[in-house]
mmCIF file of C-alpha atoms in Angstrom:
data_model
loop_
_atom_site.group_PDB
_atom_site.id
_atom_site.type_symbol
_atom_site.label_atom_id
_atom_site.label_comp_id
_atom_site.label_asym_id
_atom_site.label_seq_id
_atom_site.Cartn_x
_atom_site.Cartn_y
_atom_site.Cartn_z
ATOM 1 C CA MET A 24 13.372 19.695 52.567
ATOM 2 C CA SER A 25 13.468 17.657 55.786
ATOM 3 C CA THR A 26 12.541 19.637 58.959
ATOM 4 C CA GLN A 27 14.361 18.596 63.030
ATOM 5 C CA PRO A 28 14.976 20.402 65.479
ATOM 6 C CA SER A 29 16.269 23.057 65.918
ATOM 7 C CA HIS A 30 19.230 22.828 68.326
ATOM 8 C CA ASN A 31 18.917 26.381 69.934
ATOM 9 C CA ASP A 32 23.203 27.326 69.757
ATOM 10 C CA ALA A 33 22.751 30.505 66.992
ATOM 11 C CA LYS A 34 25.067 32.516 67.984
ATOM 12 C CA ARG A 35 25.205 35.162 65.318
ATOM 13 C CA ASN A 36 22.769 33.402 63.242
ATOM 14 C CA PHE A 37 19.802 31.551 62.812
ATOM 15 C CA SER A 38 20.627 28.408 63.634
ATOM 16 C CA ASN A 39 19.740 24.914 61.343
ATOM 17 C CA SER A 40 17.179 23.004 61.786
ATOM 18 C CA PHE A 41 16.382 21.072 58.209
ATOM 19 C CA ASP A 42 18.004 19.034 55.867
ATOM 20 C CA VAL A 43 17.950 19.619 52.498
ATOM 21 C CA ILE A 44 16.586 16.537 50.101
ATOM 22 C CA PHE A 45 18.081 17.042 46.211
ATOM 23 C CA ILE A 46 16.766 14.914 42.782
ATOM 24 C CA TYR A 47 18.646 14.222 40.001
ATOM 25 C CA THR A 48 17.158 12.932 37.432
ATOM 26 C CA LYS A 49 18.849 10.412 34.155
ATOM 27 C CA SER A 50 16.318 12.302 31.708
ATOM 28 C CA GLN A 51 12.861 13.767 31.506
ATOM 29 C CA ASN A 52 11.348 10.223 31.326
ATOM 30 C CA TYR A 53 11.459 9.458 35.366
ATOM 31 C CA THR A 54 9.160 7.987 37.596
ATOM 32 C CA PHE A 55 7.346 10.538 39.709
ATOM 33 C CA GLU A 56 4.346 9.442 42.228
ATOM 34 C CA ALA A 57 2.886 12.893 44.607
ATOM 35 C CA GLN A 58 2.521 11.857 48.266
ATOM 36 C CA PHE A 59 -0.070 12.367 50.780
ATOM 37 C CA THR A 60 -0.184 12.841 54.553
ATOM 38 C CA ALA A 61 -3.418 12.066 56.829
ATOM 39 C CA TYR A 62 -6.145 14.982 56.601
ATOM 40 C CA SER A 63 -6.575 16.839 60.553
ATOM 41 C CA ASP A 64 -8.911 15.715 62.632
ATOM 42 C CA GLU A 65 -10.129 19.812 62.225
ATOM 43 C CA TYR A 66 -10.659 19.169 58.584
ATOM 44 C CA ILE A 67 -12.468 15.984 58.433
ATOM 45 C CA ARG A 68 -15.209 17.560 61.171
ATOM 46 C CA LYS A 69 -14.979 20.583 58.659
ATOM 47 C CA ASN A 70 -15.585 18.723 55.470
ATOM 48 C CA PHE A 71 -16.918 15.619 55.748
ATOM 49 C CA ARG A 72 -20.357 16.474 58.023
ATOM 50 C CA HIS A 73 -22.400 14.724 55.753
ATOM 51 C CA PHE A 74 -23.122 10.722 55.875
ATOM 52 C CA ASP A 75 -25.205 8.295 53.286
ATOM 53 C CA ASN A 76 -25.219 4.714 54.926
ATOM 54 C CA GLY A 77 -22.503 5.298 57.293
ATOM 55 C CA ARG A 78 -19.855 6.805 55.303
ATOM 56 C CA ALA A 79 -18.985 9.767 55.833
ATOM 57 C CA TYR A 80 -18.176 12.400 52.104
ATOM 58 C CA SER A 81 -18.486 16.196 51.227
ATOM 59 C CA SER A 82 -20.253 17.550 48.604
ATOM 60 C CA GLU A 83 -17.731 19.658 45.812
ATOM 61 C CA ASN A 84 -19.492 21.997 42.816
ATOM 62 C CA LEU A 85 -19.060 20.504 39.439
ATOM 63 C CA ARG A 86 -17.621 23.611 37.863
ATOM 64 C CA SER A 87 -14.998 23.950 35.796
ATOM 65 C CA PRO A 88 -12.086 25.714 36.430
ATOM 66 C CA ASN A 89 -12.187 27.341 32.890
ATOM 67 C CA PRO A 90 -14.004 27.751 30.084
ATOM 68 C CA ARG A 91 -14.768 23.892 28.403
ATOM 69 C CA PRO A 92 -17.070 23.968 25.644
ATOM 70 C CA ASN A 93 -16.529 19.840 24.901
ATOM 71 C CA LEU A 94 -18.160 19.851 28.741
ATOM 72 C CA THR A 95 -20.941 22.385 28.320
ATOM 73 C CA TYR A 96 -24.006 19.997 28.842
ATOM 74 C CA ASP A 97 -27.846 20.580 30.182
ATOM 75 C CA TYR A 98 -27.868 17.394 32.996
ATOM 76 C CA LYS A 99 -31.324 16.154 34.165
ATOM 77 C CA GLY A 100 -32.756 20.117 33.208
ATOM 78 C CA PHE A 101 -29.899 21.637 35.110
ATOM 79 C CA LYS A 102 -27.784 23.954 33.715
ATOM 80 C CA PRO A 103 -24.007 24.293 33.706
ATOM 81 C CA HIS A 104 -21.713 26.868 34.785
ATOM 82 C CA ALA A 105 -20.516 29.031 31.918
ATOM 83 C CA ASN A 106 -16.840 27.427 31.980
ATOM 84 C CA GLY A 107 -18.880 23.975 31.384
ATOM 85 C CA TRP A 108 -18.917 21.044 33.667
ATOM 86 C CA THR A 109 -15.760 19.284 35.088
ATOM 87 C CA VAL A 110 -16.948 15.751 33.481
ATOM 88 C CA SER A 111 -18.764 14.456 30.403
ATOM 89 C CA LEU A 112 -21.880 13.631 29.729
ATOM 90 C CA ASP A 113 -21.083 9.916 30.230
ATOM 91 C CA LYS A 114 -19.149 10.246 33.391
ATOM 92 C CA MET A 115 -21.660 12.267 34.626
ATOM 93 C CA LYS A 116 -24.098 9.237 33.850
ATOM 94 C CA GLU A 117 -22.246 7.278 35.692
ATOM 95 C CA LEU A 118 -21.710 9.386 38.912
ATOM 96 C CA ASP A 119 -25.172 8.978 38.960
ATOM 97 C CA ALA A 120 -26.318 6.241 38.051
ATOM 98 C CA ALA A 121 -23.627 5.731 41.325
ATOM 99 C CA GLY A 122 -25.788 8.034 43.612
ATOM 100 C CA ARG A 123 -23.079 10.193 43.738
ATOM 101 C CA LEU A 124 -24.812 13.267 42.760
ATOM 102 C CA ILE A 125 -26.063 15.462 44.575
ATOM 103 C CA PHE A 126 -28.940 17.260 42.834
ATOM 104 C CA PRO A 127 -29.932 21.587 44.259
ATOM 105 C CA SER A 128 -33.484 21.474 45.370
ATOM 106 C CA SER A 129 -33.916 24.791 42.980
ATOM 107 C CA PRO A 130 -33.898 24.417 39.394
ATOM 108 C CA ASP A 131 -31.397 27.177 38.785
ATOM 109 C CA GLY A 132 -28.638 25.373 41.377
ATOM 110 C CA ARG A 133 -25.925 24.059 40.148
ATOM 111 C CA ILE A 134 -25.176 19.336 40.366
ATOM 112 C CA ARG A 135 -22.653 19.283 43.421
ATOM 113 C CA VAL A 136 -20.795 15.359 43.911
ATOM 114 C CA LYS A 137 -20.519 13.651 46.595
ATOM 115 C CA LYS A 138 -16.340 13.070 47.840
ATOM 116 C CA TYR A 139 -16.286 9.797 51.001
ATOM 117 C CA LEU A 140 -13.975 9.983 53.043
ATOM 118 C CA ASP A 141 -12.346 7.085 52.875
ATOM 119 C CA GLU A 142 -11.490 6.985 48.742
ATOM 120 C CA MET A 143 -9.515 10.449 49.605
ATOM 121 C CA LYS A 144 -6.034 9.772 49.700
ATOM 122 C CA GLY A 145 -5.050 13.018 51.378
ATOM 123 C CA VAL A 146 -3.765 15.956 51.721
ATOM 124 C CA VAL A 147 -0.984 16.585 49.068
ATOM 125 C CA ILE A 148 2.501 16.885 50.626
ATOM 126 C CA GLY A 149 5.463 19.588 49.421
ATOM 127 C CA ASN A 150 8.358 20.013 49.283
ATOM 128 C CA VAL A 151 8.390 20.812 53.339
ATOM 129 C CA TRP A 152 8.158 17.610 55.537
ATOM 130 C CA ASP A 153 7.656 18.479 59.397
ATOM 131 C CA ASP A 154 5.843 15.188 59.503
ATOM 132 C CA ILE A 155 8.303 12.681 60.021
ATOM 133 C CA PRO A 156 10.030 13.057 63.283
ATOM 134 C CA PRO A 157 13.845 12.170 64.026
ATOM 135 C CA ILE A 158 14.738 8.917 65.289
ATOM 136 C CA SER A 159 13.803 9.087 69.589
ATOM 137 C CA SER A 160 16.598 6.586 71.908
ATOM 138 C CA GLN A 161 13.248 4.535 72.364
ATOM 139 C CA ALA A 162 12.960 4.052 68.988
ATOM 140 C CA ALA A 163 12.049 -0.053 68.044
ATOM 141 C CA GLU A 164 14.006 1.439 64.653
ATOM 142 C CA ARG A 165 17.519 2.719 66.790
ATOM 143 C CA LEU A 166 20.165 1.106 66.033
ATOM 144 C CA GLY A 167 22.223 3.419 67.491
ATOM 145 C CA TYR A 168 23.490 4.383 63.985
ATOM 146 C CA PRO A 169 24.803 8.456 63.781
ATOM 147 C CA THR A 170 23.757 9.352 60.615
ATOM 148 C CA GLN A 171 20.432 6.812 61.424
ATOM 149 C CA LYS A 172 17.254 8.130 58.963
ATOM 150 C CA PRO A 173 13.828 7.657 60.046
ATOM 151 C CA GLU A 174 12.130 4.690 57.927
ATOM 152 C CA ALA A 175 9.387 7.165 57.005
ATOM 153 C CA LEU A 176 11.263 9.233 55.859
ATOM 154 C CA LEU A 177 12.953 7.487 52.867
ATOM 155 C CA GLU A 178 9.893 5.053 52.387
ATOM 156 C CA ARG A 179 8.384 8.662 51.320
ATOM 157 C CA ILE A 180 11.211 8.974 49.367
ATOM 158 C CA ILE A 181 11.326 5.533 47.568
ATOM 159 C CA LYS A 182 7.584 5.448 46.599
ATOM 160 C CA ALA A 183 7.195 8.711 45.383
ATOM 161 C CA SER A 184 10.597 7.573 42.820
ATOM 162 C CA SER A 185 9.945 4.742 42.103
ATOM 163 C CA LYS A 186 7.240 1.880 41.296
ATOM 164 C CA GLU A 187 7.423 -1.694 42.860
ATOM 165 C CA GLY A 188 9.812 -4.315 41.513
ATOM 166 C CA ASP A 189 12.064 -1.076 40.397
ATOM 167 C CA THR A 190 15.633 -1.240 41.706
ATOM 168 C CA VAL A 191 16.869 1.147 44.374
ATOM 169 C CA LEU A 192 19.862 2.019 44.557
ATOM 170 C CA ASP A 193 21.627 3.064 48.034
ATOM 171 C CA ALA A 194 25.567 3.658 47.952
ATOM 172 C CA TYR A 195 26.278 4.875 51.547
ATOM 173 C CA CYS A 196 24.236 2.206 52.524
ATOM 174 C CA GLY A 197 25.363 2.434 56.291
ATOM 175 C CA CYS A 198 22.859 0.759 58.775
ATOM 176 C CA GLY A 199 20.578 -0.615 55.829
ATOM 177 C CA THR A 200 17.261 1.947 56.510
ATOM 178 C CA THR A 201 16.986 2.518 51.954
ATOM 179 C CA VAL A 202 17.517 -0.830 52.054
ATOM 180 C CA ALA A 203 15.251 -2.435 54.695
ATOM 181 C CA VAL A 204 12.207 -0.192 53.339
ATOM 182 C CA ALA A 205 12.949 -0.818 49.189
ATOM 183 C CA GLN A 206 12.780 -4.783 50.084
ATOM 184 C CA ARG A 207 9.210 -4.155 53.194
ATOM 185 C CA LEU A 208 7.771 -1.964 49.579
ATOM 186 C CA ASP A 209 8.689 -4.930 47.178
ATOM 187 C CA ARG A 210 11.803 -2.897 45.193
ATOM 188 C CA ARG A 211 14.902 -4.799 44.066
ATOM 189 C CA TRP A 212 18.325 -3.031 46.089
ATOM 190 C CA ILE A 213 20.907 -2.717 45.999
ATOM 191 C CA GLY A 214 23.356 -1.833 49.312
ATOM 192 C CA ILE A 215 27.053 -0.602 49.081
ATOM 193 C CA ASP A 216 28.899 -0.158 52.079
ATOM 194 C CA ILE A 217 33.270 0.070 52.799
ATOM 195 C CA THR A 218 32.660 -2.140 55.740
ATOM 196 C CA TYR A 219 31.697 -6.088 56.781
ATOM 197 C CA GLN A 220 30.113 -4.448 60.069
ATOM 198 C CA SER A 221 27.460 -2.749 57.965
ATOM 199 C CA ILE A 222 26.834 -5.422 55.903
ATOM 200 C CA ALA A 223 26.437 -7.972 58.341
ATOM 201 C CA LEU A 224 23.980 -4.852 60.636
ATOM 202 C CA ILE A 225 22.243 -5.713 57.723
ATOM 203 C CA LEU A 226 21.261 -8.922 57.123
ATOM 204 C CA LYS A 227 21.011 -8.940 60.956
ATOM 205 C CA ARG A 228 18.542 -6.277 60.535
ATOM 206 C CA LEU A 229 16.065 -8.156 57.112
ATOM 207 C CA SER A 230 16.794 -11.564 58.626
ATOM 208 C CA GLU A 231 15.271 -10.467 62.829
ATOM 209 C CA ARG A 232 12.406 -8.191 60.393
ATOM 210 C CA TYR A 233 11.720 -11.356 58.031
ATOM 211 C CA GLU A 234 12.075 -13.916 59.739
ATOM 212 C CA ASP A 235 9.934 -16.342 58.432
ATOM 213 C CA GLU A 236 10.570 -15.500 55.438
ATOM 214 C CA TRP A 237 14.657 -14.547 55.857
ATOM 215 C CA PRO A 238 15.560 -18.123 53.997
ATOM 216 C CA ALA A 239 13.696 -17.166 50.567
ATOM 217 C CA ILE A 240 14.570 -13.452 50.909
ATOM 218 C CA GLU A 241 18.864 -14.586 52.005
ATOM 219 C CA ALA A 242 18.350 -16.881 49.447
ATOM 220 C CA ASN A 243 18.088 -13.960 46.665
ATOM 221 C CA ILE A 244 20.704 -11.748 48.061
ATOM 222 C CA LYS A 245 24.296 -11.853 46.517
ATOM 223 C CA LEU A 246 27.044 -10.289 48.755
ATOM 224 C CA ASP A 247 29.834 -8.887 46.249
ATOM 225 C CA GLY A 248 33.386 -7.727 47.757
ATOM 226 C CA VAL A 249 32.730 -10.146 50.492
ATOM 227 C CA PRO A 250 35.385 -13.512 51.167
ATOM 228 C CA ARG A 251 32.670 -16.006 49.533
ATOM 229 C CA ASP A 252 36.081 -19.348 49.656
ATOM 230 C CA LEU A 253 39.061 -20.074 51.563
ATOM 231 C CA ALA A 254 41.386 -18.458 48.982
ATOM 232 C CA SER A 255 39.387 -15.001 49.348
ATOM 233 C CA ALA A 256 38.934 -15.407 52.471
ATOM 234 C CA ILE A 257 43.282 -15.672 52.881
ATOM 235 C CA ALA A 258 43.333 -12.798 50.399
ATOM 236 C CA LEU A 259 41.551 -11.136 53.118
ATOM 237 C CA ALA A 260 43.654 -11.566 55.679
ATOM 238 C CA ASN A 261 47.193 -10.818 53.949
ATOM 239 C CA ARG A 262 46.351 -6.937 52.818
ATOM 240 C CA LYS A 263 48.752 -5.100 53.799
ATOM 241 C CA ASP A 264 46.862 -2.180 55.029
ATOM 242 C CA ASP A 265 45.427 -2.160 58.660
ATOM 243 C CA LYS A 266 42.332 -1.348 57.915
ATOM 244 C CA THR A 267 41.687 -4.069 55.502
ATOM 245 C CA ARG A 268 43.096 -7.088 57.497
ATOM 246 C CA LYS A 269 40.099 -5.099 60.343
ATOM 247 C CA GLU A 270 37.433 -5.798 57.782
ATOM 248 C CA PHE A 271 38.993 -9.210 57.861
ATOM 249 C CA GLU A 272 38.499 -9.950 61.504
ATOM 250 C CA LYS A 273 34.957 -8.232 61.042
ATOM 251 C CA TRP A 274 34.380 -10.915 59.163
ATOM 252 C CA ALA A 275 35.524 -13.334 60.540
ATOM 253 C CA VAL A 276 34.026 -12.242 63.628
ATOM 254 C CA LEU A 277 30.460 -11.385 62.889
ATOM 255 C CA SER A 278 30.584 -14.885 59.424
ATOM 256 C CA PHE A 279 31.124 -17.330 62.853
ATOM 257 C CA SER A 280 28.059 -15.714 64.864
ATOM 258 C CA ASN A 281 25.693 -15.753 62.398
ATOM 259 C CA ASN A 282 25.846 -11.212 62.888
ATOM 260 C CA GLN A 283 24.656 -11.544 66.414
ATOM 261 C CA ALA A 284 28.513 -10.690 67.480
ATOM 262 C CA ARG A 285 29.686 -6.821 68.771
ATOM 263 C CA ILE A 286 32.350 -6.134 67.493
ATOM 264 C CA ASN A 287 35.347 -4.429 69.475
ATOM 265 C CA GLU A 288 35.484 -0.278 68.197
ATOM 266 C CA LYS A 289 38.415 -0.155 71.389
ATOM 267 C CA LYS A 290 41.090 2.005 69.956
ATOM 268 C CA GLY A 291 44.886 0.559 69.580
ATOM 269 C CA GLY A 292 45.058 -1.804 71.899
ATOM 270 C CA ASP A 293 41.825 -4.759 72.136
ATOM 271 C CA GLY A 294 43.158 -5.929 75.221
ATOM 272 C CA GLY A 295 42.914 -9.599 73.246
ATOM 273 C CA ILE A 296 38.811 -8.677 72.206
ATOM 274 C CA ASP A 297 37.793 -9.403 68.516
ATOM 275 C CA GLY A 298 34.638 -9.397 69.409
ATOM 276 C CA ILE A 299 32.330 -10.470 72.010
ATOM 277 C CA GLY A 300 28.726 -11.872 71.900
ATOM 278 C CA LEU A 301 25.799 -12.691 74.367
ATOM 279 C CA PHE A 302 24.357 -15.091 74.726
ATOM 280 C CA PHE A 303 21.522 -16.377 77.169
ATOM 281 C CA ILE A 304 21.570 -17.977 80.108
ATOM 282 C CA ASP A 305 17.951 -16.863 81.968
ATOM 283 C CA LYS A 306 15.443 -13.696 82.172
ATOM 284 C CA GLU A 307 18.021 -11.832 84.382
ATOM 285 C CA THR A 308 21.437 -12.979 83.076
ATOM 286 C CA ASN A 309 23.314 -12.929 79.677
ATOM 287 C CA GLY A 310 26.561 -14.963 79.152
ATOM 288 C CA ARG A 311 29.252 -13.661 77.247
ATOM 289 C CA CYS A 312 31.588 -15.278 74.732
ATOM 290 C CA ILE A 313 34.960 -13.635 73.936
ATOM 291 C CA ILE A 314 35.995 -13.599 70.499
ATOM 292 C CA GLN A 315 40.097 -14.107 68.672
ATOM 293 C CA VAL A 316 40.980 -13.121 65.619
ATOM 294 C CA LYS A 317 44.561 -14.825 63.852
ATOM 295 C CA SER A 318 45.863 -14.350 60.407
ATOM 296 C CA GLY A 319 49.303 -15.115 61.302
ATOM 297 C CA LYS A 320 50.853 -18.748 62.965
ATOM 298 C CA THR A 321 49.081 -19.653 66.366
ATOM 299 C CA GLY A 322 50.318 -21.722 68.858
ATOM 300 C CA PRO A 323 49.305 -22.715 73.002
ATOM 301 C CA ARG A 324 50.278 -19.508 73.870
ATOM 302 C CA ASP A 325 47.570 -17.814 72.669
ATOM 303 C CA LEU A 326 44.961 -19.824 73.532
ATOM 304 C CA ARG A 327 47.199 -19.397 77.887
ATOM 305 C CA ASP A 328 45.674 -15.297 76.122
ATOM 306 C CA LEU A 329 43.306 -15.810 76.021
ATOM 307 C CA MET A 330 42.097 -17.935 78.607
ATOM 308 C CA GLY A 331 43.432 -15.188 80.593
ATOM 309 C CA THR A 332 40.870 -13.185 79.433
ATOM 310 C CA ILE A 333 38.608 -15.661 79.419
ATOM 311 C CA GLN A 334 39.757 -15.205 83.172
ATOM 312 C CA ARG A 335 39.682 -11.151 83.074
ATOM 313 C CA GLU A 336 37.039 -10.389 81.966
ATOM 314 C CA LYS A 337 34.549 -13.159 83.965
ATOM 315 C CA ALA A 338 33.381 -14.978 80.312
ATOM 316 C CA GLU A 339 32.656 -18.151 79.830
ATOM 317 C CA ILE A 340 33.563 -19.244 76.407
ATOM 318 C CA GLY A 341 35.834 -17.997 74.252
ATOM 319 C CA VAL A 342 36.896 -18.797 70.538
ATOM 320 C CA LEU A 343 40.321 -18.108 68.768
ATOM 321 C CA ILE A 344 39.748 -18.316 64.865
ATOM 322 C CA CYS A 345 42.891 -19.339 62.955
ATOM 323 C CA MET A 346 44.329 -20.516 59.595
ATOM 324 C CA ASP A 347 45.690 -23.772 60.668
ATOM 325 C CA MET A 348 44.408 -26.139 62.364
ATOM 326 C CA PRO A 349 44.575 -26.776 66.368
ATOM 327 C CA THR A 350 48.319 -28.622 67.338
ATOM 328 C CA LYS A 351 48.535 -31.320 69.452
ATOM 329 C CA ALA A 352 49.682 -28.204 71.970
ATOM 330 C CA MET A 353 46.622 -26.405 71.700
ATOM 331 C CA ARG A 354 43.760 -29.349 71.775
ATOM 332 C CA ASP A 355 45.736 -30.196 74.903
ATOM 333 C CA GLU A 356 44.910 -26.353 76.191
ATOM 334 C CA MET A 357 41.247 -26.869 75.349
ATOM 335 C CA THR A 358 41.246 -30.151 76.916
ATOM 336 C CA ALA A 359 42.926 -28.298 80.479
ATOM 337 C CA ALA A 360 40.267 -25.488 79.838
ATOM 338 C CA GLY A 361 37.532 -27.742 80.769
ATOM 339 C CA LYS A 362 33.269 -26.921 79.511
ATOM 340 C CA TYR A 363 31.145 -24.622 80.384
ATOM 341 C CA VAL A 364 28.035 -26.533 81.534
ATOM 342 C CA HIS A 365 24.650 -24.018 80.559
ATOM 343 C CA PRO A 366 22.986 -23.416 83.416
ATOM 344 C CA THR A 367 19.925 -24.090 81.634
ATOM 345 C CA ILE A 368 19.375 -26.064 79.300
ATOM 346 C CA GLY A 369 21.618 -28.081 80.638
ATOM 347 C CA ARG A 370 24.345 -28.324 77.349
ATOM 348 C CA GLU A 371 28.251 -28.009 77.711
ATOM 349 C CA TYR A 372 30.070 -26.357 75.395
ATOM 350 C CA ASP A 373 34.187 -26.800 75.555
ATOM 351 C CA ARG A 374 35.563 -23.090 77.509
ATOM 352 C CA LEU A 375 38.074 -22.516 75.105
ATOM 353 C CA GLN A 376 36.848 -23.258 71.221
ATOM 354 C CA VAL A 377 39.284 -22.990 67.637
ATOM 355 C CA VAL A 378 37.362 -22.834 64.628
ATOM 356 C CA THR A 379 39.941 -22.817 61.536
ATOM 357 C CA ILE A 380 39.183 -20.239 58.705
ATOM 358 C CA ALA A 381 38.710 -23.410 56.360
ATOM 359 C CA GLU A 382 36.413 -25.116 58.512
ATOM 360 C CA MET A 383 34.073 -21.584 58.735
ATOM 361 C CA PHE A 384 32.750 -22.219 54.536
ATOM 362 C CA PRO A 385 30.398 -25.542 53.288
ATOM 363 C CA ASP A 386 32.876 -29.100 52.388
ATOM 364 C CA VAL A 387 30.055 -29.779 49.715
ATOM 365 C CA GLU A 388 32.375 -32.342 48.641
ATOM 366 C CA ASN A 389 32.437 -33.882 52.030
ATOM 367 C CA GLY A 390 28.616 -33.024 53.278
ATOM 368 C CA ARG A 391 30.054 -30.818 55.947
ATOM 369 C CA ALA A 392 28.796 -27.674 56.453
ATOM 370 C CA ALA A 393 29.641 -24.220 56.928
ATOM 371 C CA ARG A 394 31.129 -24.432 60.743
ATOM 372 C CA ARG A 395 29.310 -21.514 62.780
ATOM 373 C CA LEU A 396 28.892 -20.458 66.641
ATOM 374 C CA ASP A 397 25.800 -22.362 68.222
ATOM 375 C CA LEU A 398 25.336 -20.449 71.173
ATOM 376 C CA PRO A 399 21.306 -19.448 72.322
ATOM 377 C CA TRP A 400 21.622 -16.049 71.603
ATOM 378 C CA ALA A 401 20.311 -13.417 74.050
ATOM 379 C CA ARG A 402 17.436 -11.333 72.116
ATOM 380 C CA THR A 403 18.597 -7.741 72.973
ATOM 381 C CA ASP A 404 20.590 -7.319 69.823
ATOM 382 C CA THR A 405 24.054 -6.991 70.596
ATOM 383 C CA VAL A 406 25.286 -5.761 66.984
ATOM 384 C CA LYS A 407 22.981 -2.640 67.875
ATOM 385 C CA LYS A 408 26.188 -0.082 68.428
ATOM 386 C CA ALA A 409 27.627 -2.012 64.944
ATOM 387 C CA ALA A 410 29.213 -0.228 62.714
ATOM 388 C CA ALA A 411 28.700 2.947 63.462
ATOM 389 C CA LYS A 412 30.872 4.984 65.312
ATOM 390 C CA GLY A 413 34.317 4.428 64.111
ATOM 391 C CA ASP A 414 33.073 3.642 59.888
ATOM 392 C CA ALA A 415 30.819 5.470 59.341
ATOM 393 C CA ASP A 416 32.424 8.789 60.704
ATOM 394 C CA LYS A 417 35.248 8.185 57.929
ATOM 395 C CA GLN A 418 32.993 7.304 54.845
ATOM 396 C CA GLN A 419 33.219 9.649 51.964
ATOM 397 C CA THR A 420 30.617 12.115 51.173
ATOM 398 C CA LEU A 421 28.424 12.631 48.005
ATOM 399 C CA LEU A 422 29.691 16.407 47.781
#
């Protein structure tokens, strides 16, 4: 059970202030590792009052809680309790050699053992977890996802139920907290979600968390269910239902922007904006790049409409992602739109750009890399509100 703040909205009953975590196992042969929380300062002051070469320790008795005839023996003239010792004679000698035994001044006293604070794991955690606070609005790990759970909560669950190298599955992975924690704890993982936007958010989260190791990590990630070549991208674009076609738009926007752009979640008319990316201009200013995706036929009118959107939104650059190569009339519109010159780095960009779906995949035979939007992306997280609002609320529940 994990507690959460009460909303003080109870009118006819006590308000719910906890979540219940269910534990299921396939068989009796399952992994469980006890988890611990740190001792309180008061507990340490009260129980670890002795010091040995600067190491705090407590002294504990060696009395067996139950009768143990096989552990009943005298040691250096000191007799055990009637129940016997808690350790064997060999272990007693080992503790003695290590200077861990405390011998009483009276011959009738009992031998005690030193328990060093720096060797103790802490207090065993029970089934009420009230030590993990919810994610605050200012938390560094906050991504704006409505069902996002604290990493500390997933860390406890994963540590308790798996070992390094085990595989962790999250079938509703959302913003990827389970995936991120499993990666950090050296577990293999599988994440499943119904929207590409969530997958893009997870990839972005991992790439920023493990910036130096990201190329090696990315090479070991296998993506299923997303376009891997032109044929599968066209198949996704030609699906009949609106929701799947919207996933094509999300995939195109996020793939072309290296998961840096933000999806337009506005329902109904999108105002000619499928995605928008913020890029760095200076310490005080971000530029904006408007992205439109068209899966049907395109022509110069589409670019004129995009230019109108750029002007209306006071954006710097516009990109049209489409199926076919631009016609001469479209290229003329791109030329007429002119250039955007970045005021800080001095680099020129076409103000209107057209990229085809085919260009978004590498051409290995001709040595061409996949085309991506090359902008000095703003360091602020432009995908933070990602798949959250629209898609997360529509996910089916387990129960």
